[in-house]
Coordinates of C-alpha atoms (C1' of nucleotides) in Angstrom, one line a residue:
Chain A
X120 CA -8.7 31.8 14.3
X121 CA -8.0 31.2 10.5
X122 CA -5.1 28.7 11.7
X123 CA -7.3 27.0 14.3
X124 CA -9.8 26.3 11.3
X125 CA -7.0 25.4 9.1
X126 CA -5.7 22.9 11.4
X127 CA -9.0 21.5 12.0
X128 CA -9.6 21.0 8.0
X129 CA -6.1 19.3 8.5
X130 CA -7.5 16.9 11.0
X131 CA -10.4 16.3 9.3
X132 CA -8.4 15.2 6.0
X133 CA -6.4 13.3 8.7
X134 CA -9.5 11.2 10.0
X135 CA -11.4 11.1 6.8
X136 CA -8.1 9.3 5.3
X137 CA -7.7 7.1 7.9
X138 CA -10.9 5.9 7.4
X139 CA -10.4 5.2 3.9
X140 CA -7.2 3.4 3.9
X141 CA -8.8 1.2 6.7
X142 CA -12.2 0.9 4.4
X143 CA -9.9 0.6 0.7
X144 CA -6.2 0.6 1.9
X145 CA -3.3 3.0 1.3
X146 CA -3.3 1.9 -2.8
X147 CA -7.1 1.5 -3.4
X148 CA -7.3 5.0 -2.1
X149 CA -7.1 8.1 -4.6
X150 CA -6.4 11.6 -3.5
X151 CA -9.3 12.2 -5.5
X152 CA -11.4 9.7 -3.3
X153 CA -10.4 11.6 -0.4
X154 CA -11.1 15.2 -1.5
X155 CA -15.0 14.0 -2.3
X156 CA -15.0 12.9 1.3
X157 CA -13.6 15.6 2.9
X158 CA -15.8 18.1 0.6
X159 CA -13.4 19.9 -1.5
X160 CA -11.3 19.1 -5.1
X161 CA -8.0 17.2 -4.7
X162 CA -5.9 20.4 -5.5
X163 CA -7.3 22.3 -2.5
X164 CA -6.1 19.9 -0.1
X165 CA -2.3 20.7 -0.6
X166 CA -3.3 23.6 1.2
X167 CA -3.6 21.4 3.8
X168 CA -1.1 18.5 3.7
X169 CA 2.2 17.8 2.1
X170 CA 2.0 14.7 -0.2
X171 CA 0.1 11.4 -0.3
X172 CA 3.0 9.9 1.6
X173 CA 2.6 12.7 4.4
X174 CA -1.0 11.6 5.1
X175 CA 0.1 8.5 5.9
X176 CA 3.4 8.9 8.3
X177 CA 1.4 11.6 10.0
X178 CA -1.2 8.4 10.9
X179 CA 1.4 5.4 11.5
X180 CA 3.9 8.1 14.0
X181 CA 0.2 9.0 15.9
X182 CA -0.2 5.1 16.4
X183 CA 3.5 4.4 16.9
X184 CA 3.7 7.3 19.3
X185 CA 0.8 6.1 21.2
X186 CA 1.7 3.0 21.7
X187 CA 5.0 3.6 23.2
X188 CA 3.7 6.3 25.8
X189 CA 1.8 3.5 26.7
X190 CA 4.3 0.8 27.2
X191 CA 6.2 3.7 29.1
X192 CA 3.3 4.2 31.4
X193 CA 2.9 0.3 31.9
X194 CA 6.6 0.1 32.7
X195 CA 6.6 2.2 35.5
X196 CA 3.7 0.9 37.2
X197 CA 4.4 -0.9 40.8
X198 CA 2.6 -4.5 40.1
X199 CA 2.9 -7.5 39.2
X200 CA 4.2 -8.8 36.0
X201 CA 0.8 -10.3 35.1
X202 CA -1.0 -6.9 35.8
X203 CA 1.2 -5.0 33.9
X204 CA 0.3 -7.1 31.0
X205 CA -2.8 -6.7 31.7
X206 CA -2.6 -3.8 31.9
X207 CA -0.7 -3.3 28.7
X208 CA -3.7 -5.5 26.9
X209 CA -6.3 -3.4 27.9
X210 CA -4.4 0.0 26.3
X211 CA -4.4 -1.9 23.2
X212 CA -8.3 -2.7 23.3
X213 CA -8.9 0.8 24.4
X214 CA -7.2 2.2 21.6
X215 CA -8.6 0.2 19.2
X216 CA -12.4 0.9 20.0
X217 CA -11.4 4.7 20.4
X218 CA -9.5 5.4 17.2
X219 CA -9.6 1.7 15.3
X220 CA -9.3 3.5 11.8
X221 CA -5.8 4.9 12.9
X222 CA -4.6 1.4 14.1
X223 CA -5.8 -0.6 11.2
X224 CA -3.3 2.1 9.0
X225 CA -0.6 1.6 11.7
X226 CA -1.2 -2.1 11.5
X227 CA -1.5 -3.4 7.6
X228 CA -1.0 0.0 5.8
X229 CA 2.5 1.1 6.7
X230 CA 4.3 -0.7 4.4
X231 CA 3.9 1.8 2.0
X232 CA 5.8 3.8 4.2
X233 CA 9.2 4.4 2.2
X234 CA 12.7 5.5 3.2
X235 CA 13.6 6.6 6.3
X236 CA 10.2 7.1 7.0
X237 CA 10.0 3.4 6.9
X238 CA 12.8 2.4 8.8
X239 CA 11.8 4.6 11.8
X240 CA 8.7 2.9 11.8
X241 CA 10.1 -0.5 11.9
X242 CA 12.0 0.7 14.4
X243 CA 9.6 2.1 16.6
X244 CA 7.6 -1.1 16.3
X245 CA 10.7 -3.2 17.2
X246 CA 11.2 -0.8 20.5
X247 CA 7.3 -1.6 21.1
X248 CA 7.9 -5.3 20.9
X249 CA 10.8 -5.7 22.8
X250 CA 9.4 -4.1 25.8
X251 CA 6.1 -6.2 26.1
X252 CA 8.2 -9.3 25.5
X253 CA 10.7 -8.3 28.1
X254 CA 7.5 -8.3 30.7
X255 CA 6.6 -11.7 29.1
X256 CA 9.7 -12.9 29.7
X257 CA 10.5 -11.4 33.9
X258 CA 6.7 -12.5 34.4
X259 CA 7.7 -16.7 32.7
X260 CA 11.2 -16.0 35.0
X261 CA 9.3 -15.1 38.0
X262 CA 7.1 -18.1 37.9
X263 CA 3.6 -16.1 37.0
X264 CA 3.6 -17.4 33.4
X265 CA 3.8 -20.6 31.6
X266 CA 7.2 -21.0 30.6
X267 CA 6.4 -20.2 27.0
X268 CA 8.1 -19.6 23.9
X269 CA 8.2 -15.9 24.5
X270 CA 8.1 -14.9 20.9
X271 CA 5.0 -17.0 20.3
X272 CA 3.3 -15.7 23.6
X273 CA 4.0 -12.0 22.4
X274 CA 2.8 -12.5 18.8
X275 CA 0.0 -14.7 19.8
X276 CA -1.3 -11.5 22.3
X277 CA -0.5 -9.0 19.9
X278 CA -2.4 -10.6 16.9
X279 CA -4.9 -11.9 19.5
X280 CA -6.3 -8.1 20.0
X281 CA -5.7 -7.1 16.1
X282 CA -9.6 -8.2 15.5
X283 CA -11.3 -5.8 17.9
X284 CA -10.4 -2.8 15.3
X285 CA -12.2 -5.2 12.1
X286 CA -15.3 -6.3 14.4
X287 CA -15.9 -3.2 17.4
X288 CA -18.7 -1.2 16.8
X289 CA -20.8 1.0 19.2
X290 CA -23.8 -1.5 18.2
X291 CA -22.6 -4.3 19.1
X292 CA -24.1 -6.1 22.1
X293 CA -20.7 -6.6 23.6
X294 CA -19.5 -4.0 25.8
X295 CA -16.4 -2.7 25.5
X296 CA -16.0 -4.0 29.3
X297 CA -16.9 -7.0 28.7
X298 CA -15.2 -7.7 25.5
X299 CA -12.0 -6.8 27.4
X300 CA -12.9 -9.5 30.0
X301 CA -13.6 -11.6 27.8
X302 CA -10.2 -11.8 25.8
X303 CA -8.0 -11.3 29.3
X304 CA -10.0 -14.7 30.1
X305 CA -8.8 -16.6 27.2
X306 CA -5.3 -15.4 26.9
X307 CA -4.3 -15.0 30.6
X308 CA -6.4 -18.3 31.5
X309 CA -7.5 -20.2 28.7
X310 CA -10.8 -21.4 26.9
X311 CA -10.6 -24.9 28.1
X312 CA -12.2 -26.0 31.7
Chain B
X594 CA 2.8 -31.1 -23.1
X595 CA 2.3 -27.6 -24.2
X596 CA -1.0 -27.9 -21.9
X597 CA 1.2 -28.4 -19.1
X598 CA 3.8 -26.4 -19.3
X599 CA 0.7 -23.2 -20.1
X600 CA -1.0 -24.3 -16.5
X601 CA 2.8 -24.8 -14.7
X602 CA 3.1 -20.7 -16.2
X603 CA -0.3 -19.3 -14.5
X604 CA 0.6 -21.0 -11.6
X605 CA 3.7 -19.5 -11.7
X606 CA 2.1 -16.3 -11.5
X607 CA -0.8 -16.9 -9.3
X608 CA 2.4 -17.9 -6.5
X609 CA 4.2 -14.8 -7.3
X610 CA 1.5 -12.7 -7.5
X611 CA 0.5 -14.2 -3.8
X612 CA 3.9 -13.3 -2.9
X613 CA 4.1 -9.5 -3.9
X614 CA 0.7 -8.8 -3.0
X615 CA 2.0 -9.8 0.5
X616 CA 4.9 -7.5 0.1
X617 CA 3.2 -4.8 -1.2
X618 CA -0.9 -5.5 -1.6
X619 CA -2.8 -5.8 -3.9
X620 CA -3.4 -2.2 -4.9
X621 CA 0.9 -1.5 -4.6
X622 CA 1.5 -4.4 -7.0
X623 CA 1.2 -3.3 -10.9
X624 CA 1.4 -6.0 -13.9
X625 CA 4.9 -4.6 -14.7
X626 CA 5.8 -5.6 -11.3
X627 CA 4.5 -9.3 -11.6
X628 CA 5.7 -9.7 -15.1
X629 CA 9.0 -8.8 -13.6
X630 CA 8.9 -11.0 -11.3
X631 CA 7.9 -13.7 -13.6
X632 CA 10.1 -13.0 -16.4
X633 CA 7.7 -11.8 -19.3
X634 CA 6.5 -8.9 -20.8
X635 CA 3.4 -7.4 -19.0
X636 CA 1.0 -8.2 -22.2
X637 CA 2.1 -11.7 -21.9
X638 CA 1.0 -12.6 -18.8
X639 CA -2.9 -12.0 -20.9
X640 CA -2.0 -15.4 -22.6
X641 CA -2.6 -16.8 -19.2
X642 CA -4.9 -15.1 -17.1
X643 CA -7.7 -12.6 -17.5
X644 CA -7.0 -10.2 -15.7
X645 CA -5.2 -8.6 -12.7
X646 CA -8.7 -9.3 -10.6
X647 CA -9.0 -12.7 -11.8
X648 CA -5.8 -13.7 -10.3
X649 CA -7.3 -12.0 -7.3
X650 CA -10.0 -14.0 -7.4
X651 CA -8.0 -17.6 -7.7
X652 CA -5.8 -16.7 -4.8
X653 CA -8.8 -15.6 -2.2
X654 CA -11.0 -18.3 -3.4
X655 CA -8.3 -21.2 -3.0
X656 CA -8.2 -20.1 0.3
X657 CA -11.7 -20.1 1.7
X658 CA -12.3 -23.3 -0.2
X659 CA -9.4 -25.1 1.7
X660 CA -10.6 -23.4 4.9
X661 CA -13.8 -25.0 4.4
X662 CA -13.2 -28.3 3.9
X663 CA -10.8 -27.8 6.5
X664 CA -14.2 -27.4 8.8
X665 CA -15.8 -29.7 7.4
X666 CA -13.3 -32.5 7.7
X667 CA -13.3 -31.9 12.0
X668 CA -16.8 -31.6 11.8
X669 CA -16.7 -35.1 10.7
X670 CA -14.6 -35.7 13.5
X671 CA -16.1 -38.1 16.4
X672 CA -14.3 -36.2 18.8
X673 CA -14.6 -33.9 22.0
X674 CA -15.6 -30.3 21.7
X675 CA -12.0 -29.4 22.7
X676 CA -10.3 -31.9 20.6
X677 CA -12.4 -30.6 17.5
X678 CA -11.1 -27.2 18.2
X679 CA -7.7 -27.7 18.8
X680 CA -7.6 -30.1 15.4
X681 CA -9.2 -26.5 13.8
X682 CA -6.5 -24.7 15.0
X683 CA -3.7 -27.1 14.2
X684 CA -4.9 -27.5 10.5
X685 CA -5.7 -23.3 10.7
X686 CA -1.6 -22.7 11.3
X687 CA -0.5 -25.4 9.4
X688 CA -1.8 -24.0 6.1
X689 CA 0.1 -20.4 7.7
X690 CA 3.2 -22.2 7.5
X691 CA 2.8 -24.2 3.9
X692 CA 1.0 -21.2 1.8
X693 CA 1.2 -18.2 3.9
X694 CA 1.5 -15.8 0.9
X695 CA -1.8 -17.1 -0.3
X696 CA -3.1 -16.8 3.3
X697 CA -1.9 -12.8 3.2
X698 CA -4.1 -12.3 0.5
X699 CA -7.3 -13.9 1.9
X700 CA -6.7 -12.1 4.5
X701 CA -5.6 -8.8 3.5
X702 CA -6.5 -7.8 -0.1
X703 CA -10.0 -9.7 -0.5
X704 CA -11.6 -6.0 0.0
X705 CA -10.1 -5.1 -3.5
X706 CA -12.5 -7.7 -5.1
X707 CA -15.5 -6.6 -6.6
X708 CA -19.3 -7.3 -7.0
X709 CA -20.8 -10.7 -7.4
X710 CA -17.5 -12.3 -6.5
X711 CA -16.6 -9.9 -3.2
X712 CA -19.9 -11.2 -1.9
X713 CA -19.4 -14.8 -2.8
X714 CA -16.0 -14.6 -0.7
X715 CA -17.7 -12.8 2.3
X716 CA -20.4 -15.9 2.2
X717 CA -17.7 -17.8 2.5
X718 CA -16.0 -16.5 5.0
X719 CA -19.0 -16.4 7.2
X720 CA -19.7 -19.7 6.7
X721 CA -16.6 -20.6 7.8
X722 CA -16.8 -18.6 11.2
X723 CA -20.2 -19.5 12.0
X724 CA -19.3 -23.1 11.4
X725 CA -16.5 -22.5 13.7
X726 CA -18.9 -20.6 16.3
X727 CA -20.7 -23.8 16.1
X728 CA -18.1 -25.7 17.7
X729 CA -17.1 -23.4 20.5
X730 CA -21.0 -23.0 21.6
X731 CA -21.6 -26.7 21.8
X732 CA -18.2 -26.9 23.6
X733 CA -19.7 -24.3 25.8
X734 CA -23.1 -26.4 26.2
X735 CA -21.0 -29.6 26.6
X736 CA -19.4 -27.9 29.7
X737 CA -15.5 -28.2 28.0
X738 CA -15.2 -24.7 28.0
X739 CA -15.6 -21.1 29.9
X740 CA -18.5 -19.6 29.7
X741 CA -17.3 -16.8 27.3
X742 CA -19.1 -14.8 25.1
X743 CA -19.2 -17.1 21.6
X744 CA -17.8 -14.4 19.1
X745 CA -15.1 -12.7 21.3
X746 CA -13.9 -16.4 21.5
X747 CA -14.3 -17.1 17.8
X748 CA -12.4 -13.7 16.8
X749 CA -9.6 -14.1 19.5
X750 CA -8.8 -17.2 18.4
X751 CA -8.8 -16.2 14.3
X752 CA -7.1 -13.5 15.2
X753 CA -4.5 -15.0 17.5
X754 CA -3.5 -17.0 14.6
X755 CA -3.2 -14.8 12.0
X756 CA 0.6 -13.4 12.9
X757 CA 2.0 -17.2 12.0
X758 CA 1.6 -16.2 8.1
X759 CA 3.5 -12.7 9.0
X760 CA 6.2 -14.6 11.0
X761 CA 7.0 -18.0 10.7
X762 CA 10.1 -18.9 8.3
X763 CA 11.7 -22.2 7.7
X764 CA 15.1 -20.3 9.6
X765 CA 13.5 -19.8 13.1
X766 CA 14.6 -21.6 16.6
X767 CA 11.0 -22.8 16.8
X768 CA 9.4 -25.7 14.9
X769 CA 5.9 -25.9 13.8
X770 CA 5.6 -28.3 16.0
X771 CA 5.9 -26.3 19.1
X772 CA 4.7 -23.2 17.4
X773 CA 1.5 -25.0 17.4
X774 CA 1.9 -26.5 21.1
X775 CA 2.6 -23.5 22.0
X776 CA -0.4 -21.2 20.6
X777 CA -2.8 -23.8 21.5
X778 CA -1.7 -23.9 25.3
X779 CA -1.9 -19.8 25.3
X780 CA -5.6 -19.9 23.8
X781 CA -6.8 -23.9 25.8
X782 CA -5.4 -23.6 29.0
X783 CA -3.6 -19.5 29.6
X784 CA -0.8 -17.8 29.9
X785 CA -0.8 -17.6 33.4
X786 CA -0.2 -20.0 36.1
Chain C
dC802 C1' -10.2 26.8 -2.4
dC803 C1' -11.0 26.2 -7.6
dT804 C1' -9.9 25.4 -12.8
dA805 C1' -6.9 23.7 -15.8
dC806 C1' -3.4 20.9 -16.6
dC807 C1' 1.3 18.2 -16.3
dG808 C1' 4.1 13.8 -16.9
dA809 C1' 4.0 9.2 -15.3
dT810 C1' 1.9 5.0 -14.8
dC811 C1' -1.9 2.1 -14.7
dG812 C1' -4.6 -2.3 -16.7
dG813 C1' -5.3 -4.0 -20.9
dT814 C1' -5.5 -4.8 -26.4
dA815 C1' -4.0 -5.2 -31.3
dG816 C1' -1.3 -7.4 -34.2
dG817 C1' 2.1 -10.2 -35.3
Chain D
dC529 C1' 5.7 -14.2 -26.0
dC530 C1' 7.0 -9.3 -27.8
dT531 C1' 6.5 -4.3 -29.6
dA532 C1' 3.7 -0.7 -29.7
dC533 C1' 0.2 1.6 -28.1
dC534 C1' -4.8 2.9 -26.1
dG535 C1' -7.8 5.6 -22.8
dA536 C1' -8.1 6.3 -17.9
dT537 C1' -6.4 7.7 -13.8
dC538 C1' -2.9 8.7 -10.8
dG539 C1' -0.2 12.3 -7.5
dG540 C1' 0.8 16.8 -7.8
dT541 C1' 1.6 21.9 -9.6
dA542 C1' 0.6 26.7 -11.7
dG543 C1' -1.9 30.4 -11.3
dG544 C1' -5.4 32.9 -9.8

DNA sequence: CCTACCGATCGGTAGG
DNA sequence: CCTACCGATCGGTAGG
């Protein structure tokens, strides 16, 4: 029982960070900052975690990690190319509105990743790219894309979705359905008539 | 002379300071490291700036001043809806491409601003985007585009074009010129066929 | 989990 | 434009 509670204080420094770097990034954030969030002194939570620096791997590897399982998942679907990427699009919105602190830390915090650290997470991300573009690329070669600069088209997708974890909120009166609808539309068929 | 060569020395800084805030934000980038960079002492740079916020405040501000007369040259436009949008677009990536590091920043490290000033860039910004929503709705009205929802559009599109500043150098096998024709045929007219 | 504290580094100033 | 330095704050540790 004492190391289910200690794992769940670990969490909680885990989310509460997250949150933080999102809110005042990686830099702006002080150790003390986080302790007055998570309701203890700084000191007390190296009970808990490593280092600074640990807070912030353990957050870009869950992203990282997530992402690939998902690519994996897409991969072995039986479908088209285009609902694959679909597919693929809608994973990234999901995760997003479920756990959009983690992703913005994943997505503009990691550079202060260092080391190794830092090269697996570049590396990661590179394995993450190449497998969407390769579906961009066997969906252009089997005539259900535009025959696009495949580079741009993967970039373009990517960045496309990056805004959901900024603007998403329970509030809003956008569904999450619909907002998903909404951005397959524009991407997979354009804004123009 | 010496008037000149004083404002050719802040500028010098405001561009490398643009650049390492990039790199390594706003809140990884210490005076030591700029000064560095620049080739001074870290009390010298005081002879020709403020303070590490005011050169904050120069970079982010040159930026959502150019994005707004940016708007408000196409809204001068006598133009289609369409036409307006895709000249929006084309003048968005273009500045990507000719001042991206100062694009990081209004992009990235605004949030480190502070008081009167963080709120007079946040008007800004929304001025910008609701200007911008402008455009899409009437286009909407006008019957040039899909019937999307106005700020999933607006966002997508921001969004979609933000990875230009993080990608694009003068070395790759694609021109701005077809950067550009490509981006806008993803967001006008799809990726798929 | 806290108090007390460390050395390092921060943004910035004084004075020349 | 530099040397020398300030108080504040940083990430982290010792010891309990």
């Amino acid at each position: 029982m004492s190391k289910r509670t200690n794992s769940a204080k670990r969490q909680l420094i885990l989310d509460e960070a997250a949150k933080l770097f999102k809110l005042k990034g990686f830099g702006g954030t002080s150790m003390r900052d986080l302790a007055a969030q998570v309701g203890m002194e700084a000191a007390s939570m190296y009970n808990h975690i490593k280092s600074k620096d640990e807070i912030l791997e353990l957050i870009c590897f869950h992203v990282s990690d997530t992402y690939i399982r998902q690519l994996t998942e897409v991969e072995q679907m039986a479908a088209t190319y285009v609902e694959k990427i679909r597919a693929l699009i809608g994973r990234h919105i999901q995760l997003m509105i479920e756990d959009g602190a983690a992703v913005s830390v994943g997505n503009n915090d990691w550079k202060y990743l260092t080391g190794d650290t830092l090269e697996a997470f570049k590396t990661a991300r590179k394995r993450y790219e190449k497998g969407f573009a390769a579906l961009i690329e066997q969906g252009i070669a089997a005539g259900e894309l535009q025959p696009v600069n495949v580079s741009v088209a993967l970039f373009t997708i990517l960045s496309a979705v990056r805004w959901v974890e900024l603007w998403y909120r329970p509030g809003r009166d956008v569904t999450p359905e619909e907002l998903e609808e909404n951005i397959m539309t524009i991407l997979l068929n354009g804004l123009a008539k």
